PDB file of C-alpha atoms in Angstrom:
ATOM      1  CA  UNK A   1      10.769-134.808   6.587  1.00 31.00           C
ATOM      2  CA  UNK A   2       7.826-136.683   5.105  1.00 32.00           C
ATOM      3  CA  UNK A   3       8.046-140.361   4.156  1.00 35.00           C
ATOM      4  CA  UNK A   4       8.702-139.704   0.472  1.00 36.00           C
ATOM      5  CA  UNK A   5      11.541-137.281   1.258  1.00 42.00           C
ATOM      6  CA  UNK A   6      13.079-139.726   3.768  1.00 43.00           C
ATOM      7  CA  UNK A   7      12.976-142.575   1.251  1.00 43.00           C
ATOM      8  CA  UNK A   8      14.486-140.359  -1.426  1.00 43.00           C
ATOM      9  CA  UNK A   9      17.279-139.218   0.932  1.00 46.00           C
ATOM     10  CA  UNK A  10      18.033-142.828   1.942  1.00 46.00           C
ATOM     11  CA  UNK A  11      18.260-143.857  -1.719  1.00 43.00           C
ATOM     12  CA  UNK A  12      20.656-140.985  -2.455  1.00 47.00           C
ATOM     13  CA  UNK A  13      22.792-141.924   0.563  1.00 43.00           C
ATOM     14  CA  UNK A  14      23.116-145.517  -0.701  1.00 42.00           C
ATOM     15  CA  UNK A  15      24.045-144.267  -4.170  1.00 52.00           C
ATOM     16  CA  UNK A  16      26.774-142.031  -2.743  1.00 83.00           C
ATOM     17  CA  UNK A  17      28.407-144.743  -0.607  1.00 93.00           C
ATOM     18  CA  UNK A  18      32.150-144.204  -0.261  1.00 96.00           C
ATOM     19  CA  UNK A  19      32.945-147.579   1.297  1.00 96.00           C
ATOM     20  CA  UNK A  20      31.582-150.250   3.602  1.00 97.00           C
ATOM     21  CA  UNK A  21      32.805-150.781   7.155  1.00 97.00           C
ATOM     22  CA  UNK A  22      34.098-154.228   6.147  1.00 96.00           C
ATOM     23  CA  UNK A  23      36.423-152.538   3.620  1.00 96.00           C
ATOM     24  CA  UNK A  24      38.490-151.455   6.630  1.00 95.00           C
ATOM     25  CA  UNK A  25      38.893-154.955   8.073  1.00 94.00           C
ATOM     26  CA  UNK A  26      42.259-155.844   6.509  1.00 92.00           C
ATOM     27  CA  UNK A  27      44.277-152.686   7.230  1.00 92.00           C
ATOM     28  CA  UNK A  28      42.014-150.463   9.349  1.00 95.00           C
ATOM     29  CA  UNK A  29      41.762-148.052   6.424  1.00 96.00           C
ATOM     30  CA  UNK A  30      40.264-147.639   2.973  1.00 96.00           C
ATOM     31  CA  UNK A  31      41.016-145.243   0.146  1.00 96.00           C
ATOM     32  CA  UNK A  32      37.861-143.642  -1.265  1.00 96.00           C
ATOM     33  CA  UNK A  33      36.911-141.422  -4.178  1.00 95.00           C
ATOM     34  CA  UNK A  34      34.895-138.390  -3.140  1.00 95.00           C
ATOM     35  CA  UNK A  35      31.930-137.133  -5.198  1.00 92.00           C
ATOM     36  CA  UNK A  36      33.953-134.025  -6.159  1.00 91.00           C
ATOM     37  CA  UNK A  37      36.624-136.264  -7.721  1.00 93.00           C
ATOM     38  CA  UNK A  38      39.183-135.775  -4.965  1.00 94.00           C
ATOM     39  CA  UNK A  39      40.836-138.704  -3.215  1.00 95.00           C
ATOM     40  CA  UNK A  40      39.959-139.411   0.395  1.00 97.00           C
ATOM     41  CA  UNK A  41      40.394-142.113   2.990  1.00 97.00           C
ATOM     42  CA  UNK A  42      38.660-143.551   6.014  1.00 97.00           C
ATOM     43  CA  UNK A  43      40.421-145.058   9.034  1.00 97.00           C
ATOM     44  CA  UNK A  44      39.113-146.993  12.015  1.00 96.00           C
ATOM     45  CA  UNK A  45      41.037-146.472  15.261  1.00 96.00           C
ATOM     46  CA  UNK A  46      39.704-147.770  18.593  1.00 94.00           C
ATOM     47  CA  UNK A  47      36.388-148.534  16.897  1.00 93.00           C
ATOM     48  CA  UNK A  48      35.872-144.951  15.694  1.00 95.00           C
ATOM     49  CA  UNK A  49      35.745-143.964  12.015  1.00 96.00           C
ATOM     50  CA  UNK A  50      37.513-140.848  10.785  1.00 97.00           C
ATOM     51  CA  UNK A  51      37.719-139.531   7.236  1.00 97.00           C
ATOM     52  CA  UNK A  52      40.081-137.110   5.531  1.00 98.00           C
ATOM     53  CA  UNK A  53      41.059-135.885   2.113  1.00 97.00           C
ATOM     54  CA  UNK A  54      44.021-137.936   0.912  1.00 97.00           C
ATOM     55  CA  UNK A  55      46.410-135.000   0.814  1.00 95.00           C
ATOM     56  CA  UNK A  56      49.409-134.330   3.038  1.00 93.00           C
ATOM     57  CA  UNK A  57      49.662-130.666   4.057  1.00 92.00           C
ATOM     58  CA  UNK A  58      53.460-130.806   3.714  1.00 86.00           C
ATOM     59  CA  UNK A  59      53.749-131.346  -0.040  1.00 84.00           C
ATOM     60  CA  UNK A  60      50.125-131.545  -1.175  1.00 84.00           C
ATOM     61  CA  UNK A  61      50.698-135.195  -2.130  1.00 89.00           C
ATOM     62  CA  UNK A  62      48.729-138.344  -1.379  1.00 93.00           C
ATOM     63  CA  UNK A  63      49.510-139.995   1.943  1.00 94.00           C
ATOM     64  CA  UNK A  64      49.424-143.586   0.681  1.00 92.00           C
ATOM     65  CA  UNK A  65      51.823-145.497  -1.514  1.00 82.00           C
ATOM     66  CA  UNK A  66      50.352-148.951  -0.964  1.00 86.00           C
ATOM     67  CA  UNK A  67      46.605-149.421  -1.400  1.00 84.00           C
ATOM     68  CA  UNK A  68      44.601-148.845   1.791  1.00 90.00           C
ATOM     69  CA  UNK A  69      47.695-148.279   3.953  1.00 93.00           C
ATOM     70  CA  UNK A  70      47.242-145.104   5.974  1.00 96.00           C
ATOM     71  CA  UNK A  71      48.020-146.187   9.533  1.00 96.00           C
ATOM     72  CA  UNK A  72      51.466-146.371  11.108  1.00 95.00           C
ATOM     73  CA  UNK A  73      52.635-149.639  12.662  1.00 93.00           C
ATOM     74  CA  UNK A  74      50.483-150.251  15.701  1.00 92.00           C
ATOM     75  CA  UNK A  75      47.404-148.706  14.076  1.00 93.00           C
ATOM     76  CA  UNK A  76      47.237-145.677  16.399  1.00 95.00           C
ATOM     77  CA  UNK A  77      48.288-142.842  14.063  1.00 97.00           C
ATOM     78  CA  UNK A  78      47.805-141.889  10.424  1.00 97.00           C
ATOM     79  CA  UNK A  79      51.130-141.836   8.582  1.00 96.00           C
ATOM     80  CA  UNK A  80      52.229-140.198   5.358  1.00 94.00           C
ATOM     81  CA  UNK A  81      54.067-142.893   3.425  1.00 92.00           C
ATOM     82  CA  UNK A  82      56.245-140.336   1.620  1.00 88.00           C
ATOM     83  CA  UNK A  83      58.028-138.673   4.529  1.00 88.00           C
ATOM     84  CA  UNK A  84      56.680-140.331   7.678  1.00 91.00           C
ATOM     85  CA  UNK A  85      54.609-137.459   9.077  1.00 94.00           C
ATOM     86  CA  UNK A  86      52.223-138.672  11.788  1.00 96.00           C
ATOM     87  CA  UNK A  87      48.672-137.407  12.324  1.00 97.00           C
ATOM     88  CA  UNK A  88      46.144-137.890  15.116  1.00 97.00           C
ATOM     89  CA  UNK A  89      43.157-139.824  13.758  1.00 97.00           C
ATOM     90  CA  UNK A  90      40.600-137.927  15.838  1.00 97.00           C
ATOM     91  CA  UNK A  91      41.389-134.470  14.441  1.00 97.00           C
ATOM     92  CA  UNK A  92      44.006-134.873  11.671  1.00 97.00           C
ATOM     93  CA  UNK A  93      46.638-132.761  13.447  1.00 97.00           C
ATOM     94  CA  UNK A  94      50.236-133.478  12.452  1.00 96.00           C
ATOM     95  CA  UNK A  95      52.139-134.385  15.617  1.00 96.00           C
ATOM     96  CA  UNK A  96      55.478-135.385  14.067  1.00 95.00           C
ATOM     97  CA  UNK A  97      57.256-134.664  10.817  1.00 92.00           C
ATOM     98  CA  UNK A  98      57.776-131.701   8.493  1.00 90.00           C
ATOM     99  CA  UNK A  99      54.149-130.535   8.660  1.00 88.00           C
ATOM    100  CA  UNK A 100      53.908-130.435  12.461  1.00 85.00           C
ATOM    101  CA  UNK A 101      50.873-128.457  13.684  1.00 86.00           C
ATOM    102  CA  UNK A 102      49.237-128.479  10.237  1.00 94.00           C
ATOM    103  CA  UNK A 103      46.180-130.698   9.814  1.00 96.00           C
ATOM    104  CA  UNK A 104      44.541-132.968   7.297  1.00 97.00           C
ATOM    105  CA  UNK A 105      41.268-131.789   5.733  1.00 96.00           C
ATOM    106  CA  UNK A 106      38.475-133.670   7.562  1.00 97.00           C
ATOM    107  CA  UNK A 107      35.458-135.392   6.021  1.00 96.00           C
ATOM    108  CA  UNK A 108      32.195-135.576   7.965  1.00 95.00           C
ATOM    109  CA  UNK A 109      31.043-139.197   7.778  1.00 96.00           C
ATOM    110  CA  UNK A 110      27.779-141.019   8.315  1.00 95.00           C
ATOM    111  CA  UNK A 111      27.207-144.763   8.521  1.00 95.00           C
ATOM    112  CA  UNK A 112      23.938-146.282   7.356  1.00 95.00           C
ATOM    113  CA  UNK A 113      22.185-149.285   8.906  1.00 95.00           C
ATOM    114  CA  UNK A 114      23.867-151.625   6.412  1.00 96.00           C
ATOM    115  CA  UNK A 115      27.401-150.444   7.278  1.00 96.00           C
ATOM    116  CA  UNK A 116      27.777-148.150   4.267  1.00 97.00           C
ATOM    117  CA  UNK A 117      30.034-145.140   4.832  1.00 97.00           C
ATOM    118  CA  UNK A 118      28.861-141.870   3.287  1.00 96.00           C
ATOM    119  CA  UNK A 119      29.639-138.193   3.499  1.00 95.00           C
ATOM    120  CA  UNK A 120      27.359-136.711   6.139  1.00 93.00           C
ATOM    121  CA  UNK A 121      24.871-134.196   4.833  1.00 81.00           C
ATOM    122  CA  UNK A 122      25.544-130.729   6.144  1.00 57.00           C
TER     123      UNK A 122
END
């Protein structure tokens, strides 16, 4: 990539920022709006960021009821606030609840040097 292309790509990445890493400080999670208009969320568990579409595979409903609350007590698992299903943050697999063995739809994330969280280019 030449310098002009790199600068242009960096500018686009900043424009498409979903959240900032500090947005996760209070609850370990942040609701985000995806460029395609769908709802998503980002969680931080054990220092690692994971992103998913905000849609439970059980009833095709949002996982959150309260703003930016996606983690179960203890902060180890993602929890659907509607029926308590629990998901592994590293791969979105449902490990307890009515959607067991189904998975959340993952988002590939990238973090820029300023802490901005973006969808990773594919």
